[in-house]
Tab-separated table of C-alpha atoms in Angstrom:
chain	number	residue	atom	x	y	z
U	28	MET	CA	8.261	-1.150	-1.204
U	29	ARG	CA	10.199	-3.123	1.001
U	30	ILE	CA	9.563	-6.868	1.468
U	31	SER	CA	9.655	-8.182	4.955
U	32	ALA	CA	10.262	-12.085	5.000
U	33	SER	CA	8.348	-13.828	7.677
U	34	ILE	CA	11.085	-16.134	8.714
U	35	TYR	CA	8.869	-18.880	10.550
U	36	SER	CA	7.083	-19.529	7.458
U	37	ASP	CA	10.082	-21.590	6.318
U	38	LYS	CA	9.247	-24.955	7.426
U	39	LYS	CA	11.727	-27.076	5.513
U	40	ARG	CA	14.979	-25.505	6.919
U	41	ASP	CA	16.560	-24.490	10.146
U	42	LEU	CA	16.733	-20.894	11.040
U	43	SER	CA	20.411	-20.162	10.356
U	44	GLU	CA	20.027	-21.512	6.670
U	45	THR	CA	16.897	-19.605	6.187
U	46	ILE	CA	18.372	-16.383	7.244
U	47	ARG	CA	21.652	-16.823	5.157
U	48	ASP	CA	19.496	-17.566	2.226
U	49	LEU	CA	17.700	-14.362	2.660
U	50	ALA	CA	20.704	-12.373	3.414
U	51	ALA	CA	22.066	-13.512	0.175
U	52	HIS	CA	19.139	-12.387	-2.005
U	53	HIS	CA	19.177	-9.088	-0.121
U	54	VAL	CA	15.779	-9.134	1.338
U	55	ASP	CA	14.685	-5.756	3.026
U	56	LEU	CA	13.571	-6.831	6.492
U	57	LEU	CA	13.288	-10.030	8.774
U	58	HIS	CA	9.720	-10.383	9.944
U	59	VAL	CA	9.553	-12.069	13.285
U	60	ASP	CA	6.236	-13.261	14.808
U	61	CYS	CA	6.052	-13.276	18.409
U	62	ASN	CA	2.847	-15.135	19.470
U	63	ASP	CA	3.481	-14.208	23.310
U	64	ASN	CA	6.611	-16.132	23.139
U	65	PRO	CA	9.737	-14.468	24.657
U	66	SER	CA	12.011	-17.044	23.185
U	67	VAL	CA	11.952	-15.217	19.895
U	68	PHE	CA	14.407	-12.997	21.502
U	69	GLU	CA	16.887	-15.578	21.631
U	70	ASP	CA	16.321	-16.115	17.616
U	71	ILE	CA	16.949	-12.493	17.312
U	72	LYS	CA	20.244	-12.662	19.213
U	73	GLN	CA	21.303	-15.489	16.701
U	74	ILE	CA	20.083	-13.439	13.606
U	75	ARG	CA	22.211	-10.512	14.751
U	76	LYS	CA	25.371	-12.797	14.466
U	77	TRP	CA	24.457	-14.089	10.983
U	78	CYS	CA	23.421	-10.763	9.280
U	79	ASN	CA	22.786	-7.163	9.747
U	80	ILE	CA	19.349	-7.329	8.052
U	81	PRO	CA	16.653	-4.953	9.906
U	82	VAL	CA	14.446	-6.927	12.165
U	83	ASP	CA	10.619	-6.335	11.983
U	84	LEU	CA	8.999	-7.818	15.167
U	85	HIS	CA	5.349	-8.412	15.472
U	86	ILE	CA	4.169	-9.179	18.996
U	87	ILE	CA	0.872	-10.665	19.931
U	88	THR	CA	0.348	-10.575	23.565
U	89	LYS	CA	-2.442	-9.712	26.264
U	90	HIS	CA	0.488	-7.765	28.381
U	91	PRO	CA	2.934	-5.687	26.133
U	92	SER	CA	4.727	-4.489	29.278
U	93	LYS	CA	6.414	-7.915	29.987
U	94	TYR	CA	8.394	-7.232	26.777
U	95	TYR	CA	9.584	-3.800	27.468
U	96	ASP	CA	12.804	-4.886	29.202
U	97	LEU	CA	13.521	-7.555	26.431
U	98	LEU	CA	13.196	-4.855	23.869
U	99	ARG	CA	15.625	-2.776	25.806
U	100	GLU	CA	18.001	-5.788	25.890
U	101	VAL	CA	17.554	-6.891	22.238
U	102	PRO	CA	16.717	-3.634	20.241
U	103	VAL	CA	14.910	-4.095	16.962
U	104	GLU	CA	14.443	-1.800	13.950
U	105	TYR	CA	10.676	-2.347	13.974
U	106	VAL	CA	8.234	-3.260	16.587
U	107	THR	CA	4.435	-3.750	16.116
U	108	PHE	CA	1.881	-4.784	18.911
U	109	GLN	CA	-1.386	-6.584	17.905
U	110	LEU	CA	-4.242	-4.261	19.061
U	111	GLU	CA	-7.197	-6.777	19.568
U	112	ASP	CA	-5.229	-8.984	22.039
U	113	LEU	CA	-4.306	-6.425	24.355
U	114	GLU	CA	-5.659	-6.594	28.028
U	115	GLU	CA	-3.502	-3.613	29.334
U	116	ASP	CA	-2.694	-0.143	27.960
U	117	LEU	CA	-0.024	-0.082	25.334
U	118	GLU	CA	2.294	2.589	26.452
U	119	ILE	CA	5.715	1.835	24.930
U	120	PRO	CA	8.555	3.687	26.951
U	121	ALA	CA	10.404	6.359	25.188
U	122	ASP	CA	13.821	4.663	25.777
U	123	ILE	CA	12.726	1.825	23.660
U	124	THR	CA	14.317	2.400	20.228
U	125	GLY	CA	13.057	1.435	16.529
U	126	LYS	CA	9.926	2.435	14.838
U	127	LYS	CA	6.725	1.705	16.457
U	128	GLY	CA	3.746	0.256	14.925
U	129	LEU	CA	0.158	-0.908	15.704
U	130	ALA	CA	-1.058	-4.102	13.987
U	131	ILE	CA	-4.951	-4.462	13.354
U	132	ILE	CA	-6.809	-7.261	11.726
U	133	THR	CA	-9.271	-6.585	8.910
U	134	PRO	CA	-12.599	-5.958	10.710
U	135	THR	CA	-10.841	-3.273	12.901
U	136	PRO	CA	-11.401	0.182	11.362
U	137	VAL	CA	-8.287	2.322	10.923
U	138	GLU	CA	-9.518	4.904	13.436
U	139	ALA	CA	-8.255	2.400	16.021
U	140	PHE	CA	-4.811	4.338	15.225
U	141	ASP	CA	-6.168	7.609	16.552
U	142	GLN	CA	-4.975	6.446	20.067
U	143	PHE	CA	-1.570	5.731	18.959
U	144	GLN	CA	-0.802	8.822	16.743
U	145	ASP	CA	2.885	8.995	18.199
U	146	PHE	CA	3.446	5.555	16.378
U	147	ASP	CA	5.230	5.636	13.109
U	148	PHE	CA	3.254	3.268	11.034
U	149	ILE	CA	0.224	0.778	11.072
U	150	LEU	CA	0.358	-3.034	10.184
U	151	ILE	CA	-2.841	-4.112	8.413
U	152	MET	CA	-3.324	-7.885	8.725
U	153	ALA	CA	-4.944	-8.700	5.463
U	154	THR	CA	-5.693	-12.335	6.351
U	155	ILE	CA	-6.196	-14.003	10.035
U	156	PRO	CA	-3.066	-13.415	12.025
U	157	GLY	CA	-0.744	-16.387	12.388
U	158	GLN	CA	-2.383	-18.088	9.398
U	159	SER	CA	0.248	-18.670	6.631
U	160	GLY	CA	-0.977	-18.964	3.024
U	161	GLY	CA	-4.376	-17.052	3.504
U	162	VAL	CA	-6.061	-15.077	0.772
U	163	PHE	CA	-5.658	-11.248	0.773
U	164	ASP	CA	-9.148	-9.518	1.547
U	165	SER	CA	-9.769	-6.874	-0.999
U	166	VAL	CA	-11.634	-4.732	1.540
U	167	ASN	CA	-8.029	-3.851	2.778
U	168	PHE	CA	-7.549	-1.826	-0.157
U	169	LYS	CA	-9.959	0.803	1.110
U	170	LYS	CA	-8.588	0.568	4.631
U	171	ILE	CA	-5.211	1.676	3.193
U	172	ARG	CA	-6.429	4.447	1.289
U	173	ASP	CA	-8.498	5.522	4.395
U	174	PHE	CA	-5.405	5.381	6.622
U	175	GLN	CA	-3.255	7.123	3.946
U	176	LYS	CA	-5.948	10.083	3.730
U	177	LYS	CA	-6.155	10.433	7.435
U	178	TYR	CA	-2.484	9.985	8.297
U	179	PRO	CA	-0.387	11.068	5.080
U	180	ALA	CA	2.959	11.142	7.191
U	181	LYS	CA	2.503	7.647	8.448
U	182	SER	CA	3.568	4.499	6.779
U	183	VAL	CA	1.482	1.483	5.993
U	184	HIS	CA	2.743	-2.072	6.274
U	185	VAL	CA	0.683	-5.227	5.132
U	186	ASP	CA	1.040	-8.679	6.208
U	187	GLY	CA	-1.176	-11.744	4.620
U	188	GLY	CA	-1.873	-12.927	1.304
U	189	VAL	CA	0.710	-10.909	-0.487
U	190	ASN	CA	1.627	-12.472	-3.792
U	191	GLY	CA	2.970	-11.171	-7.143
U	192	GLU	CA	-0.240	-9.508	-8.108
U	193	VAL	CA	-1.061	-8.150	-4.527
U	194	SER	CA	2.500	-6.706	-4.170
U	195	PHE	CA	2.056	-4.778	-7.627
U	196	ILE	CA	-1.251	-3.224	-6.284
U	197	LEU	CA	0.340	-2.426	-3.051
U	198	ARG	CA	3.317	-0.808	-4.584
U	199	ASN	CA	1.049	1.360	-6.590
U	200	MET	CA	-0.920	2.310	-3.571
U	201	GLY	CA	2.301	3.564	-1.804
U	202	VAL	CA	2.522	0.896	0.830
U	203	HIS	CA	5.790	1.121	2.649
U	204	THR	CA	6.417	-2.634	3.522
U	205	SER	CA	4.690	-6.011	2.743
U	206	VAL	CA	5.270	-8.976	4.776
U	207	SER	CA	5.720	-12.284	2.703
U	208	GLY	CA	5.739	-15.756	4.214
U	209	SER	CA	4.636	-18.803	2.637
U	210	TYR	CA	4.500	-17.267	-0.901
U	211	LEU	CA	8.201	-16.453	-0.557
U	212	PHE	CA	9.253	-20.033	0.890
U	213	ASN	CA	7.004	-22.064	-1.338
U	214	ALA	CA	8.360	-20.976	-4.509
U	215	PRO	CA	11.258	-22.919	-6.358
U	216	SER	CA	13.736	-20.227	-4.665
U	217	ILE	CA	13.489	-17.109	-2.478
U	218	GLY	CA	15.010	-15.266	-5.461
U	219	HIS	CA	12.295	-16.536	-7.789
U	220	ALA	CA	9.478	-15.421	-5.394
U	221	LEU	CA	11.196	-12.065	-4.805
U	222	MET	CA	11.288	-11.567	-8.575
U	223	ASP	CA	7.518	-12.413	-8.690
U	224	LEU	CA	6.985	-9.845	-5.879
U	225	THR	CA	8.619	-7.128	-7.752
U	226	LYS	CA	8.095	-7.905	-11.532
U	227	ARG	CA	5.564	-5.991	-13.683
U	228	ASN	CA	3.814	-9.212	-15.289
U	229	VAL	CA	1.418	-10.832	-12.809
U	230	ASN	CA	-1.435	-13.358	-12.816
U	231	SER	CA	-4.668	-11.634	-12.095
U	232	GLN	CA	-7.222	-12.435	-9.345
U	233	PHE	CA	-8.261	-8.963	-8.676
U	234	LEU	CA	-10.091	-6.481	-10.874
U	235	VAL	CA	-9.383	-2.707	-11.262
U	236	ARG	CA	-12.566	-2.039	-9.387
U	237	ASP	CA	-11.213	-3.811	-6.386
U	238	PHE	CA	-8.376	-1.400	-5.843
U	239	MET	CA	-9.139	1.910	-7.827
U	240	ILE	CA	-9.974	5.095	-6.079
U	241	PRO	CA	-13.733	5.454	-6.086
U	242	LEU	CA	-15.493	8.303	-7.843
U	243	SER	CA	-16.767	9.448	-4.425
U	244	GLU	CA	-13.091	9.996	-3.567
U	245	ALA	CA	-11.926	11.238	-6.771
U	246	PRO	CA	-11.477	14.772	-7.958
U	247	VAL	CA	-14.684	15.519	-10.394
U	248	ILE	CA	-16.579	18.329	-11.413
U	249	GLY	CA	-19.703	18.715	-13.620
U	250	GLU	CA	-19.867	20.123	-17.034
U	251	ASP	CA	-21.194	23.599	-15.939
U	252	ALA	CA	-18.444	24.275	-13.483
U	253	SER	CA	-16.661	27.559	-13.509
U	254	VAL	CA	-12.928	27.918	-14.218
U	255	LEU	CA	-12.142	28.599	-10.681
U	256	GLU	CA	-14.187	25.343	-9.597
U	257	VAL	CA	-11.669	23.437	-12.137
U	258	LEU	CA	-8.795	25.009	-10.492
U	259	ASN	CA	-9.933	24.598	-6.828
U	260	GLY	CA	-10.831	20.905	-7.744
U	261	ILE	CA	-7.183	20.167	-9.384
U	262	GLU	CA	-5.532	21.976	-6.239
U	263	SER	CA	-7.444	19.988	-3.466
U	264	GLY	CA	-7.351	16.672	-5.507
U	265	LYS	CA	-3.641	17.005	-5.372
U	266	LEU	CA	-3.364	14.564	-8.519
U	267	GLY	CA	-2.728	17.290	-11.222
U	268	PHE	CA	-6.097	16.480	-12.990
U	269	ILE	CA	-9.835	16.478	-12.686
U	270	LEU	CA	-12.624	14.443	-14.277
U	271	VAL	CA	-15.485	15.980	-16.005
U	272	THR	CA	-18.829	14.260	-15.767
U	273	ASN	CA	-22.596	14.973	-16.258
U	274	GLN	CA	-25.525	14.476	-14.016
U	275	THR	CA	-25.841	10.744	-14.783
U	276	SER	CA	-21.778	10.330	-14.052
U	277	ASP	CA	-21.008	9.801	-17.858
U	278	LEU	CA	-17.302	10.715	-18.269
U	279	LYS	CA	-17.300	13.716	-20.598
U	280	GLY	CA	-13.509	14.302	-20.497
U	281	LEU	CA	-10.535	15.316	-18.181
U	282	ILE	CA	-8.768	18.480	-17.337
U	283	SER	CA	-4.968	18.210	-16.309
U	284	ASN	CA	-2.465	20.898	-15.521
U	285	ALA	CA	-1.144	20.637	-19.179
U	286	ASP	CA	-4.701	21.147	-20.505
U	287	ILE	CA	-4.819	24.419	-18.412
U	288	ARG	CA	-1.326	25.401	-19.483
U	289	LYS	CA	-2.576	24.995	-23.079
U	290	SER	CA	-5.694	27.104	-22.342
U	291	LEU	CA	-3.624	29.853	-20.964
U	292	ILE	CA	-1.389	30.018	-24.179
U	293	ARG	CA	-4.501	29.896	-26.197
U	294	THR	CA	-6.122	32.752	-24.260
U	295	ARG	CA	-3.153	34.756	-23.483
U	296	GLY	CA	-3.557	34.128	-19.825
U	297	ASN	CA	-7.452	34.844	-19.900
U	298	LEU	CA	-8.960	31.789	-18.967
U	299	ASN	CA	-12.275	33.186	-18.673
U	300	GLN	CA	-12.545	33.234	-22.339
U	301	GLU	CA	-12.816	29.285	-22.514
U	302	SER	CA	-15.591	26.981	-21.427
U	303	ILE	CA	-15.057	23.712	-19.876
U	304	SER	CA	-15.735	21.985	-23.142
U	305	GLU	CA	-13.002	23.871	-24.782
U	306	MET	CA	-10.408	23.426	-21.933
U	307	MET	CA	-10.844	19.642	-21.330
U	308	ASN	CA	-9.568	16.479	-23.203
U	309	PRO	CA	-13.001	14.985	-24.433
U	310	GLU	CA	-11.298	11.569	-25.171
U	311	PRO	CA	-8.891	10.790	-22.229
U	312	LEU	CA	-7.474	7.205	-22.217
U	313	VAL	CA	-9.329	5.102	-19.931
U	314	ILE	CA	-9.507	1.579	-18.297
U	315	ARG	CA	-12.601	-0.497	-17.744
U	316	GLU	CA	-13.528	-1.271	-14.081
U	317	THR	CA	-13.544	-5.068	-14.913
U	318	ALA	CA	-10.048	-5.200	-16.379
U	319	THR	CA	-7.729	-7.346	-14.538
U	320	VAL	CA	-4.353	-6.220	-13.278
U	321	ASN	CA	-2.601	-8.023	-16.352
U	322	ASP	CA	-5.184	-6.312	-18.505
U	323	LEU	CA	-4.047	-3.201	-17.153
U	324	LEU	CA	-0.346	-3.746	-17.548
U	325	GLN	CA	-0.739	-4.715	-21.115
U	326	GLN	CA	-2.784	-1.710	-22.086
U	327	ILE	CA	-0.199	0.542	-20.394
U	328	LYS	CA	2.547	-1.058	-22.345
U	329	LYS	CA	0.836	-0.206	-25.599
U	330	TYR	CA	1.311	3.462	-25.237
U	331	ALA	CA	4.594	5.047	-26.440
U	332	PHE	CA	4.305	7.694	-23.601
U	333	PRO	CA	4.166	7.477	-19.704
U	334	ILE	CA	1.235	7.141	-17.970
U	335	LEU	CA	0.424	8.886	-14.895
U	336	TYR	CA	-3.265	8.240	-14.293
U	337	LEU	CA	-6.458	6.631	-15.840
U	338	PRO	CA	-9.999	7.048	-15.390
U	339	VAL	CA	-11.926	4.077	-14.773
U	340	VAL	CA	-15.325	3.694	-16.483
U	341	ASP	CA	-17.850	0.875	-16.916
U	342	GLN	CA	-19.066	-0.637	-20.226
U	343	GLU	CA	-21.462	2.271	-20.772
U	344	ASN	CA	-18.631	4.706	-20.096
U	345	LYS	CA	-19.913	5.923	-16.746
U	346	ALA	CA	-17.074	7.138	-14.658
U	347	LYS	CA	-16.492	4.881	-11.596
U	348	GLY	CA	-13.035	6.043	-10.494
U	349	ILE	CA	-9.322	6.714	-11.041
U	350	LEU	CA	-6.053	4.933	-11.012
U	351	THR	CA	-2.763	6.859	-10.414
U	352	PHE	CA	0.793	5.564	-10.937
U	353	VAL	CA	2.530	8.202	-9.003
U	354	ASN	CA	3.779	5.873	-6.081
U	355	LEU	CA	4.581	3.130	-8.669
U	356	ILE	CA	6.945	5.614	-10.519
U	357	LYS	CA	8.565	6.892	-7.148
U	358	GLY	CA	9.296	3.254	-6.345
U	359	GLU	CA	11.240	2.887	-9.412
U	360	ILE	CA	13.598	5.811	-8.804
């Protein structure tokens, strides 16, 4: 996951010093907020003289067309327009370069992106736009999942309330870029804050149930499912496993691709010789829905083998959802 530094959140230094510090720490992107103020393009011209870090421009305006000539004159790598402020159609001319995004606030559904399917990414504002230092609203975890499910080829950017813990969760969810402002500049140093945004030990405010994939969106079958239903469930779930539950949602076990391979070996290729109970792992590793992010990390560290996913259960062992770590593993490569 890339870190986009919100440059105007540094209230203590002039812009040149801020940019040079960010460049020295190899930040990924420079986030420039334009609250209907064309003068920020003069800042971008100066930034181009100081470094070659890509510019991530977020424009809040009623009339986007007045910025098209400026974007031609001063091209940026990423440009985003805030949906809720628009009073005219957002039709960015094809000759304007850079990746194009749509920014939406927390109450706006991700379906708003349907009108902009030629854009490259969505920017989810997880706090009030323009309010530095706000708290991340956990309802945005579901919005991220919903958008990724609907537009798997598009990128998700997140702005607002990104601290070390939220950064870990967003990385695990496969978010492309997170914008950091006050958290980055209020730390003892930019380097210290960047380490917090990428390290694995974090302080916890959110629980697993806040960001897990809920049972309603997870691959799951009943105890009486057929072998074909198992195979179809794993295939459609695209996660390499499926949960097995009873009628009251008690977690009875888990069937992974590895379990199927073992069954094929045992039965010499005839899976119909085995029942679901024989095929599944009846005691998979699980995580409680009330576990904190730090609890989760500490639990994973105890295992001597890599963890790709964990079923999530309540205190009565009822299945509540799943966690997967595929995106986190990809991010380490």
